[in-house]
Short mmCIF file of C-alpha atoms in Angstrom, two decimals:
data_model
loop_
_atom_site.label_atom_id
_atom_site.label_comp_id
_atom_site.label_asym_id
_atom_site.label_seq_id
_atom_site.Cartn_x
_atom_site.Cartn_y
_atom_site.Cartn_z
CA MET W 571 5.77 16.12 12.96
CA HIS W 572 4.17 18.84 10.77
CA GLY W 573 0.28 17.53 10.27
CA ARG W 574 -3.02 19.07 9.67
CA GLU W 575 -6.72 17.87 9.29
CA LEU W 576 -7.86 17.27 5.78
CA THR W 577 -11.20 18.03 3.94
CA VAL W 578 -11.60 15.24 1.44
CA THR W 579 -13.77 16.56 -1.73
CA GLY W 580 -14.53 13.79 -3.52
CA GLU W 581 -12.77 10.31 -4.87
CA TYR W 582 -12.37 8.67 -7.82
CA LEU W 583 -11.63 5.17 -9.63
CA GLY W 584 -9.71 4.96 -12.75
CA ARG W 585 -8.53 2.47 -15.07
CA LEU W 586 -5.21 3.26 -16.78
CA GLU W 587 -5.07 2.98 -20.38
CA HIS W 588 -2.73 0.24 -22.16
CA GLY W 589 0.11 1.46 -23.60
CA ALA W 590 0.03 5.09 -21.95
CA ASP W 591 2.54 6.09 -19.15
CA TRP W 592 1.52 4.79 -15.63
CA ARG W 593 2.51 8.09 -13.89
CA ALA W 594 1.00 10.33 -16.53
CA GLU W 595 -2.26 8.18 -16.40
CA ILE W 596 -2.52 9.13 -12.79
CA GLU W 597 -2.04 12.75 -13.30
CA THR W 598 -4.85 12.80 -16.06
CA LEU W 599 -7.17 11.21 -13.41
CA ALA W 600 -6.26 14.02 -11.26
CA ALA W 601 -6.72 16.61 -14.18
CA ASP W 602 -9.85 15.09 -15.52
CA HIS W 603 -11.74 15.98 -12.01
CA GLY W 604 -9.57 19.27 -11.25
CA VAL W 605 -7.81 17.25 -8.47
CA ASP W 606 -4.69 19.38 -7.03
CA ALA W 607 -3.99 17.81 -4.03
CA GLY W 608 -4.95 14.33 -3.04
CA TRP W 609 -3.68 10.55 -2.15
CA PHE W 610 -3.89 7.35 -4.40
CA TRP W 611 -3.40 3.79 -4.42
CA ALA W 612 -3.10 1.62 -7.64
CA MET W 613 -2.14 -1.65 -8.84
CA GLY W 614 -1.85 -3.55 -12.12
CA ALA W 615 1.09 -4.37 -14.39
CA VAL W 616 3.65 -2.51 -16.61
CA GLN W 617 5.41 -3.32 -19.95
CA ASP W 618 8.66 -1.83 -18.28
CA ALA W 619 9.52 0.60 -15.56
CA GLU W 620 12.03 3.33 -14.71
CA ILE W 621 12.58 3.44 -11.07
CA TRP W 622 14.55 6.10 -9.31
CA TYR W 623 16.37 5.82 -5.98
CA TYR W 624 17.44 8.94 -4.01
CA ASP W 625 21.10 9.29 -3.20
CA GLN W 626 20.65 11.03 0.14
CA THR W 627 24.23 11.78 0.22
CA ASP W 628 24.88 13.03 -3.31
CA ARG W 629 21.42 14.68 -3.36
CA GLU W 630 20.82 12.98 -6.82
CA PHE W 631 18.40 10.69 -7.99
CA ARG W 632 19.83 7.35 -9.64
CA SER W 633 17.81 5.88 -12.30
CA VAL W 634 17.17 2.08 -12.84
CA GLN W 635 15.36 1.01 -16.13
CA PHE W 636 13.61 -2.31 -16.15
CA ASP W 637 13.01 -3.29 -19.78
CA GLU W 638 10.67 -6.29 -18.79
CA ARG W 639 7.19 -6.98 -18.12
CA LEU W 640 6.27 -6.71 -14.33
CA GLU W 641 3.36 -6.92 -12.05
CA VAL W 642 2.67 -3.82 -10.24
CA ALA W 643 1.95 -5.25 -6.76
CA ALA W 644 1.49 -2.07 -5.06
CA CYS W 645 1.59 1.74 -5.80
CA VAL W 646 0.91 4.46 -3.56
CA GLY W 647 1.48 8.19 -3.85
CA ASN W 648 0.00 11.72 -3.67
CA VAL W 649 -0.76 14.34 -5.85
CA ALA W 650 0.42 18.31 -5.39
CA ARG W 651 1.58 21.16 -7.37
CA LEU W 652 5.65 21.40 -8.47
CA ASP W 653 6.44 24.18 -10.40
CA GLY W 654 3.00 25.14 -11.35
CA GLU W 655 2.22 21.83 -12.72
CA ARG W 656 0.28 19.01 -11.10
CA PHE W 657 2.56 16.49 -9.98
CA ALA W 658 1.80 12.51 -8.98
CA HIS W 659 4.65 11.40 -6.35
CA THR W 660 4.59 7.70 -7.35
CA HIS W 661 6.03 4.86 -5.35
CA ALA W 662 5.56 1.31 -6.51
CA VAL W 663 6.53 -2.44 -5.57
CA LEU W 664 7.01 -4.30 -9.07
CA SER W 665 7.40 -8.22 -9.25
CA ARG W 666 8.85 -10.85 -11.54
CA SER W 667 7.65 -14.20 -12.60
CA SER W 668 9.90 -15.61 -9.92
CA GLY W 669 7.82 -13.37 -6.98
CA GLN W 670 11.21 -11.33 -6.78
CA ALA W 671 10.51 -7.83 -5.77
CA LEU W 672 11.82 -4.41 -6.99
CA ALA W 673 10.63 -1.18 -5.66
CA GLY W 674 11.37 2.51 -5.28
CA HIS W 675 9.92 5.87 -6.85
CA LEU W 676 8.42 5.23 -10.19
CA ASP W 677 9.38 8.15 -12.61
CA ALA W 678 7.70 6.13 -15.64
CA GLY W 679 6.33 2.80 -16.91
CA THR W 680 4.05 1.72 -19.65
CA VAL W 681 0.83 0.47 -18.58
CA PHE W 682 -0.10 -3.21 -19.34
CA ALA W 683 -3.19 -2.58 -17.22
CA GLY W 684 -3.64 -0.56 -13.93
CA GLU W 685 -6.60 0.17 -11.50
CA CYS W 686 -6.38 3.61 -9.51
CA HIS W 687 -8.13 4.73 -6.54
CA LEU W 688 -7.72 8.61 -5.74
CA ARG W 689 -9.20 10.83 -2.91
CA ALA W 690 -9.21 14.50 -3.38
CA PHE W 691 -8.67 16.87 -0.58
CA ALA W 692 -9.85 20.42 -0.62
CA ASP W 693 -6.54 22.17 0.71
CA PRO W 694 -3.77 23.05 -1.61
CA LEU W 695 -0.40 20.98 -1.51
CA GLU W 696 2.46 22.74 -2.92
CA ARG W 697 6.00 21.15 -3.14
CA THR W 698 8.79 23.71 -2.63
CA TYR W 699 12.60 22.89 -2.59
CA ASP W 700 14.05 21.66 1.05
CA GLU W 701 17.36 22.61 1.75
CA GLN W 702 17.90 19.61 4.26
CA THR W 703 17.21 17.02 2.04
CA GLY W 704 17.49 18.56 -1.58
CA LEU W 705 14.21 17.54 -2.19
CA ASP W 706 10.84 19.16 -3.32
CA LEU W 707 8.71 18.50 -0.22
CA TRP W 708 4.93 20.04 0.67
CA GLU W 709 4.19 21.40 4.06
CA PRO W 710 0.80 20.02 5.06
CA MET K 1014 -7.84 7.13 -18.69
CA HIS K 1015 -11.29 5.90 -18.10
CA GLY K 1016 -12.24 7.37 -14.63
CA ARG K 1017 -15.67 8.31 -12.69
CA GLU K 1018 -16.48 9.70 -9.34
CA LEU K 1019 -17.32 7.43 -6.47
CA THR K 1020 -19.81 7.53 -3.78
CA VAL K 1021 -18.72 5.66 -0.59
CA THR K 1022 -21.33 3.78 1.29
CA GLY K 1023 -19.79 2.61 4.31
CA GLU K 1024 -15.96 1.42 5.63
CA TYR K 1025 -15.12 -1.74 7.29
CA LEU K 1026 -12.12 -3.34 9.69
CA GLY K 1027 -11.78 -7.07 9.68
CA ARG K 1028 -9.59 -9.51 11.54
CA LEU K 1029 -8.76 -12.43 9.44
CA GLU K 1030 -9.28 -15.85 11.00
CA HIS K 1031 -6.14 -17.86 11.69
CA GLY K 1032 -5.85 -21.00 9.45
CA ALA K 1033 -8.46 -19.62 6.65
CA ASP K 1034 -7.50 -18.71 3.18
CA TRP K 1035 -6.31 -14.81 2.91
CA ARG K 1036 -8.27 -13.83 -0.28
CA ALA K 1037 -11.47 -15.98 0.93
CA GLU K 1038 -11.36 -13.97 4.11
CA ILE K 1039 -11.53 -10.61 2.55
CA GLU K 1040 -14.25 -11.95 0.39
CA THR K 1041 -16.26 -13.07 3.43
CA LEU K 1042 -15.90 -9.46 5.05
CA ALA K 1043 -17.18 -8.26 1.85
CA ALA K 1044 -19.97 -10.43 1.33
CA ASP K 1045 -20.86 -10.01 5.62
CA HIS K 1046 -21.82 -6.52 4.78
CA GLY K 1047 -23.15 -6.87 1.27
CA VAL K 1048 -20.07 -5.11 -0.46
CA ASP K 1049 -19.99 -5.76 -4.11
CA ALA K 1050 -17.56 -3.00 -5.07
CA GLY K 1051 -14.88 -1.46 -3.26
CA TRP K 1052 -11.21 -1.05 -2.39
CA PHE K 1053 -9.34 -2.59 0.56
CA TRP K 1054 -5.95 -2.71 2.10
CA ALA K 1055 -4.39 -5.51 4.31
CA MET K 1056 -1.45 -6.70 6.54
CA GLY K 1057 -0.43 -9.33 8.85
CA ALA K 1058 1.43 -12.76 8.07
CA VAL K 1059 0.73 -16.02 6.15
CA GLN K 1060 1.70 -19.64 6.84
CA ASP K 1061 2.17 -19.94 2.84
CA ALA K 1062 1.07 -18.37 -0.55
CA GLU K 1063 0.56 -18.83 -4.10
CA ILE K 1064 1.71 -15.86 -5.83
CA TRP K 1065 0.31 -15.27 -9.51
CA TYR K 1066 2.39 -13.76 -12.41
CA TYR K 1067 0.80 -12.68 -15.49
CA ASP K 1068 2.64 -13.43 -18.43
CA GLN K 1069 1.59 -10.85 -21.01
CA THR K 1070 3.16 -12.32 -23.99
CA ASP K 1071 1.41 -15.82 -23.52
CA ARG K 1072 -1.46 -14.25 -21.98
CA GLU K 1073 -1.30 -16.88 -19.07
CA PHE K 1074 -0.93 -16.84 -15.42
CA ARG K 1075 2.53 -18.42 -13.85
CA SER K 1076 1.62 -19.78 -10.50
CA VAL K 1077 4.46 -19.83 -7.58
CA GLN K 1078 3.92 -21.50 -4.81
CA PHE K 1079 5.71 -20.57 -1.31
CA ASP K 1080 5.50 -23.24 1.36
CA GLU K 1081 7.22 -20.93 4.09
CA ARG K 1082 6.01 -18.58 6.51
CA LEU K 1083 5.79 -14.94 5.55
CA GLU K 1084 5.23 -11.50 6.52
CA VAL K 1085 2.37 -9.75 4.59
CA ALA K 1086 3.97 -6.58 4.59
CA ALA K 1087 1.67 -4.83 2.27
CA CYS K 1088 -1.47 -5.87 0.61
CA VAL K 1089 -3.98 -3.76 -1.64
CA GLY K 1090 -6.65 -4.74 -3.72
CA ASN K 1091 -10.38 -4.20 -4.97
CA VAL K 1092 -13.79 -5.91 -4.84
CA ALA K 1093 -15.89 -6.53 -7.98
CA ARG K 1094 -18.16 -8.93 -9.56
CA LEU K 1095 -16.55 -11.75 -12.02
CA ASP K 1096 -18.95 -14.06 -13.46
CA GLY K 1097 -21.74 -13.38 -11.06
CA GLU K 1098 -19.50 -13.93 -8.17
CA ARG K 1099 -17.88 -11.51 -5.54
CA PHE K 1100 -14.15 -11.39 -6.37
CA ALA K 1101 -11.36 -9.78 -4.42
CA HIS K 1102 -8.71 -8.69 -6.88
CA THR K 1103 -5.59 -8.95 -4.40
CA HIS K 1104 -1.92 -8.02 -4.55
CA ALA K 1105 0.45 -8.39 -1.71
CA VAL K 1106 4.11 -7.87 -1.02
CA LEU K 1107 5.37 -10.58 1.26
CA SER K 1108 8.60 -11.08 3.23
CA ARG K 1109 11.22 -13.62 4.53
CA SER K 1110 13.14 -13.25 8.09
CA SER K 1111 16.27 -11.95 6.09
CA GLY K 1112 13.65 -8.91 4.92
CA GLN K 1113 13.78 -10.35 1.40
CA ALA K 1114 10.56 -9.08 -0.30
CA LEU K 1115 8.51 -11.26 -2.68
CA ALA K 1116 5.40 -9.64 -4.40
CA GLY K 1117 2.65 -10.30 -6.62
CA HIS K 1118 -0.91 -11.19 -7.47
CA LEU K 1119 -2.11 -13.27 -4.33
CA ASP K 1120 -4.52 -16.19 -5.30
CA ALA K 1121 -4.22 -17.91 -1.88
CA GLY K 1122 -2.43 -17.75 1.28
CA THR K 1123 -3.27 -19.39 4.96
CA VAL K 1124 -3.60 -16.82 7.16
CA PHE K 1125 -1.46 -16.69 10.47
CA ALA K 1126 -2.85 -13.18 11.15
CA GLY K 1127 -4.46 -10.39 9.00
CA GLU K 1128 -5.90 -6.94 9.48
CA CYS K 1129 -7.93 -5.75 6.61
CA HIS K 1130 -9.82 -2.21 6.09
CA LEU K 1131 -12.23 -2.00 3.29
CA ARG K 1132 -14.22 0.65 1.62
CA ALA K 1133 -17.49 0.24 0.01
CA PHE K 1134 -18.67 1.82 -3.18
CA ALA K 1135 -22.29 2.53 -4.14
CA ASP K 1136 -21.70 2.08 -7.97
CA PRO K 1137 -21.12 -1.53 -9.13
CA LEU K 1138 -17.87 -2.90 -10.74
CA GLU K 1139 -18.18 -5.58 -13.13
CA ARG K 1140 -15.22 -7.65 -14.44
CA THR K 1141 -15.41 -8.36 -18.32
CA TYR K 1142 -13.06 -9.89 -20.55
CA ASP K 1143 -10.79 -7.56 -22.24
CA GLU K 1144 -9.49 -8.43 -25.81
CA GLN K 1145 -6.31 -6.13 -25.69
CA THR K 1146 -4.91 -7.66 -22.41
CA GLY K 1147 -6.64 -11.18 -21.93
CA LEU K 1148 -7.65 -9.90 -18.78
CA ASP K 1149 -10.93 -9.62 -16.89
CA LEU K 1150 -10.97 -5.75 -16.42
CA TRP K 1151 -13.72 -3.34 -14.91
CA GLU K 1152 -14.67 -0.34 -16.59
CA PRO K 1153 -15.21 2.62 -13.81
CA MET O 607 -13.74 -13.42 9.72
CA HIS O 608 -14.42 -10.72 12.64
CA GLY O 609 -15.76 -7.39 11.36
CA ARG O 610 -17.54 -4.44 11.87
CA GLU O 611 -18.41 -1.23 10.19
CA LEU O 612 -16.46 1.97 10.94
CA THR O 613 -17.18 5.34 11.84
CA VAL O 614 -14.49 7.77 10.44
CA THR O 615 -13.82 11.06 12.46
CA GLY O 616 -11.40 13.01 10.75
CA GLU O 617 -8.42 12.45 8.41
CA TYR O 618 -4.84 13.95 8.68
CA LEU O 619 -1.67 14.42 6.58
CA GLY O 620 1.63 14.77 8.20
CA ARG O 621 5.51 15.26 7.21
CA LEU O 622 7.62 13.16 9.00
CA GLU O 623 10.41 15.13 10.45
CA HIS O 624 13.97 14.41 9.22
CA GLY O 625 16.16 12.80 11.49
CA ALA O 626 13.34 11.53 14.05
CA ASP O 627 11.97 7.77 14.37
CA TRP O 628 9.56 6.76 11.44
CA ARG O 629 7.29 4.96 13.68
CA ALA O 630 7.07 7.70 16.45
CA GLU O 631 6.47 10.28 14.13
CA ILE O 632 3.35 8.41 13.08
CA GLU O 633 2.30 7.79 16.58
CA THR O 634 2.90 11.78 16.97
CA LEU O 635 0.59 12.57 14.18
CA ALA O 636 -1.90 10.43 15.85
CA ALA O 637 -1.63 11.74 19.52
CA ASP O 638 -1.23 15.54 18.01
CA HIS O 639 -4.98 14.88 16.80
CA GLY O 640 -6.24 12.61 19.49
CA VAL O 641 -6.41 9.57 17.24
CA ASP O 642 -6.49 6.28 19.26
CA ALA O 643 -7.77 4.31 16.32
CA GLY O 644 -6.92 4.55 12.87
CA TRP O 645 -5.68 3.20 9.72
CA PHE O 646 -2.45 4.95 7.82
CA TRP O 647 -0.31 4.90 4.76
CA ALA O 648 3.07 6.60 4.32
CA MET O 649 6.16 6.94 1.72
CA GLY O 650 9.48 8.41 1.73
CA ALA O 651 13.00 7.52 2.57
CA VAL O 652 14.87 6.45 5.83
CA GLN O 653 18.67 6.67 6.76
CA ASP O 654 18.63 3.02 8.31
CA ALA O 655 15.72 0.70 9.40
CA GLU O 656 15.01 -2.14 11.88
CA ILE O 657 12.73 -4.77 10.30
CA TRP O 658 11.09 -7.62 12.26
CA TYR O 659 9.98 -10.82 11.32
CA TYR O 660 7.83 -12.84 13.41
CA ASP O 661 8.94 -16.60 13.77
CA GLN O 662 5.18 -18.20 13.71
CA THR O 663 6.57 -21.71 14.99
CA ASP O 664 9.24 -20.26 18.09
CA ARG O 665 6.72 -17.30 18.79
CA GLU O 666 9.55 -14.67 18.70
CA PHE O 667 10.25 -11.57 16.58
CA ARG O 668 13.36 -11.59 14.62
CA SER O 669 15.33 -8.25 14.23
CA VAL O 670 17.13 -7.48 11.03
CA GLN O 671 19.07 -4.04 11.13
CA PHE O 672 19.79 -2.04 8.12
CA ASP O 673 22.60 0.30 8.46
CA GLU O 674 21.68 1.72 4.93
CA ARG O 675 19.75 4.31 3.41
CA LEU O 676 16.70 3.18 1.57
CA GLU O 677 13.55 4.43 -0.31
CA VAL O 678 10.26 3.79 1.77
CA ALA O 679 8.60 2.43 -1.52
CA ALA O 680 5.56 1.70 0.50
CA CYS O 681 4.24 1.49 4.05
CA VAL O 682 0.93 0.73 5.82
CA GLY O 683 -0.41 0.14 9.02
CA ASN O 684 -2.95 0.86 11.80
CA VAL O 685 -3.28 2.78 15.27
CA ALA O 686 -4.50 0.96 18.30
CA ARG O 687 -4.01 1.06 22.07
CA LEU O 688 -1.40 -1.49 23.45
CA ASP O 689 -0.89 -1.76 27.12
CA GLY O 690 -2.46 1.74 27.53
CA GLU O 691 -0.08 3.28 24.97
CA ARG O 692 -0.93 4.13 21.39
CA PHE O 693 0.89 2.25 18.81
CA ALA O 694 1.22 2.39 15.21
CA HIS O 695 1.55 -1.00 13.85
CA THR O 696 3.76 -0.45 10.71
CA HIS O 697 4.62 -2.66 8.04
CA ALA O 698 6.76 -1.30 5.35
CA VAL O 699 8.50 -1.93 1.81
CA LEU O 700 11.88 -0.56 1.47
CA SER O 701 14.35 -0.31 -1.38
CA ARG O 702 17.97 -0.19 -2.64
CA SER O 703 19.55 1.67 -5.19
CA SER O 704 19.40 -1.48 -7.41
CA GLY O 705 15.83 -1.42 -7.22
CA GLN O 706 15.97 -4.47 -4.86
CA ALA O 707 13.31 -4.50 -2.08
CA LEU O 708 13.05 -5.48 1.60
CA ALA O 709 10.18 -5.66 3.54
CA GLY O 710 8.58 -6.43 6.93
CA HIS O 711 7.28 -5.13 10.32
CA LEU O 712 9.06 -1.66 10.59
CA ASP O 713 10.00 -1.21 14.06
CA ALA O 714 12.28 1.60 13.67
CA GLY O 715 13.91 3.83 11.15
CA THR O 716 15.53 7.08 11.03
CA VAL O 717 13.44 9.37 8.83
CA PHE O 718 15.19 11.24 5.81
CA ALA O 719 11.84 12.57 4.44
CA GLY O 720 8.26 10.99 4.83
CA GLU O 721 4.69 11.80 3.95
CA CYS O 722 1.95 10.04 5.72
CA HIS O 723 -1.92 10.28 5.52
CA LEU O 724 -4.17 9.07 8.71
CA ARG O 725 -7.63 8.37 9.02
CA ALA O 726 -9.19 8.15 12.15
CA PHE O 727 -11.91 6.02 13.61
CA ALA O 728 -14.30 6.59 16.25
CA ASP O 729 -14.48 3.20 17.66
CA PRO O 730 -11.45 2.17 20.13
CA LEU O 731 -9.03 -0.49 18.81
CA GLU O 732 -7.24 -2.53 21.63
CA ARG O 733 -4.97 -4.87 21.24
CA THR O 734 -4.61 -7.96 23.80
CA TYR O 735 -2.66 -11.00 23.78
CA ASP O 736 -3.93 -13.72 21.41
CA GLU O 737 -3.25 -17.39 22.63
CA GLN O 738 -3.54 -18.69 19.19
CA THR O 739 -0.74 -16.53 17.48
CA GLY O 740 1.57 -15.41 20.47
CA LEU O 741 0.62 -11.85 18.97
CA ASP O 742 -1.13 -8.56 20.31
CA LEU O 743 -4.29 -8.73 18.38
CA TRP O 744 -7.33 -6.37 18.42
CA GLU O 745 -10.85 -7.54 17.91
CA PRO O 746 -12.86 -5.01 15.27
#
């Protein structure tokens, strides 16, 4: 366990724009308030979604595209710097009209409606390549 | 993206009453502490659940009733005013004994056991009808 | 509804150790910072998972073991004392490469990568046996 205490510098509420990209909207909320490191939660609905699953053996992301309208039952993630850019690492649980749930790393999705709560940390979070997993991870 | 900075006025922990309604219990936690705007998370189990899915094309909610006992693997939502009443917009991920997940907008559910964490915001949140989506949305 | 106002004493960010147990890592983050009561969120991936479902009628936990690599799409829980020990009550939503979601009470799982955010409360939380449900619950 690598952990550290945080200082919170502010918190924000955002409404995601209809028709925009879900993850880009969260990154815009962070950018609008100068947030480089933070934790967020969101909920709402999307018009489509691209979900990524990381193949831990082949060390590659597998993409699944859902061209259907889905609820965003839950969304959680954090904001850090990756290759000099602000990056919202976003996971989501989506659902169909039957109640069936889909989930994973949310790379993209067209917002139908979305509500987001973001908390900003004073200390920077920088993602760098991790040999053991093949992922870009931050060291808290 | 429509966003604003928040001022947090307090936070609360609640245990949902066995046999009561899940969403009503969260609204009671908010009411007991005078919370009109906030964000919450919860977990536990229900004895049944009514899940809503919003049909984005027909602009109508579709209800699915689950008359079975389910874990509440995750629950996230926010408190705002709707038609002059306190309303807890509640999404949840539920699960069966097989581990199968169900999810969506949780309209109702009979509490078996539940734990809730609520954070209150100073600034009011008012839901009003949104032409573009047919939903009641707040403007942060 | 049994609720009370909270005082937050600190917050922490942790990276879960590759190969360690998911829940034990969260308990270590809490222990490292002397946190006896708190609320947490996490996300990442596991190499396997043991999910529990509580049979509300028989009052027994049913365990399902998933010997497969899964995303941790969302994880939420809280830290309290149980039988004199620190205990992280952990729920999670997991997903397969198809996007299929699994969920429930996460008893154990081997970390592939994990990110956790923990907030600590001043007031103690002690789980004790509850006759009505057969569960160990805290009184807030």
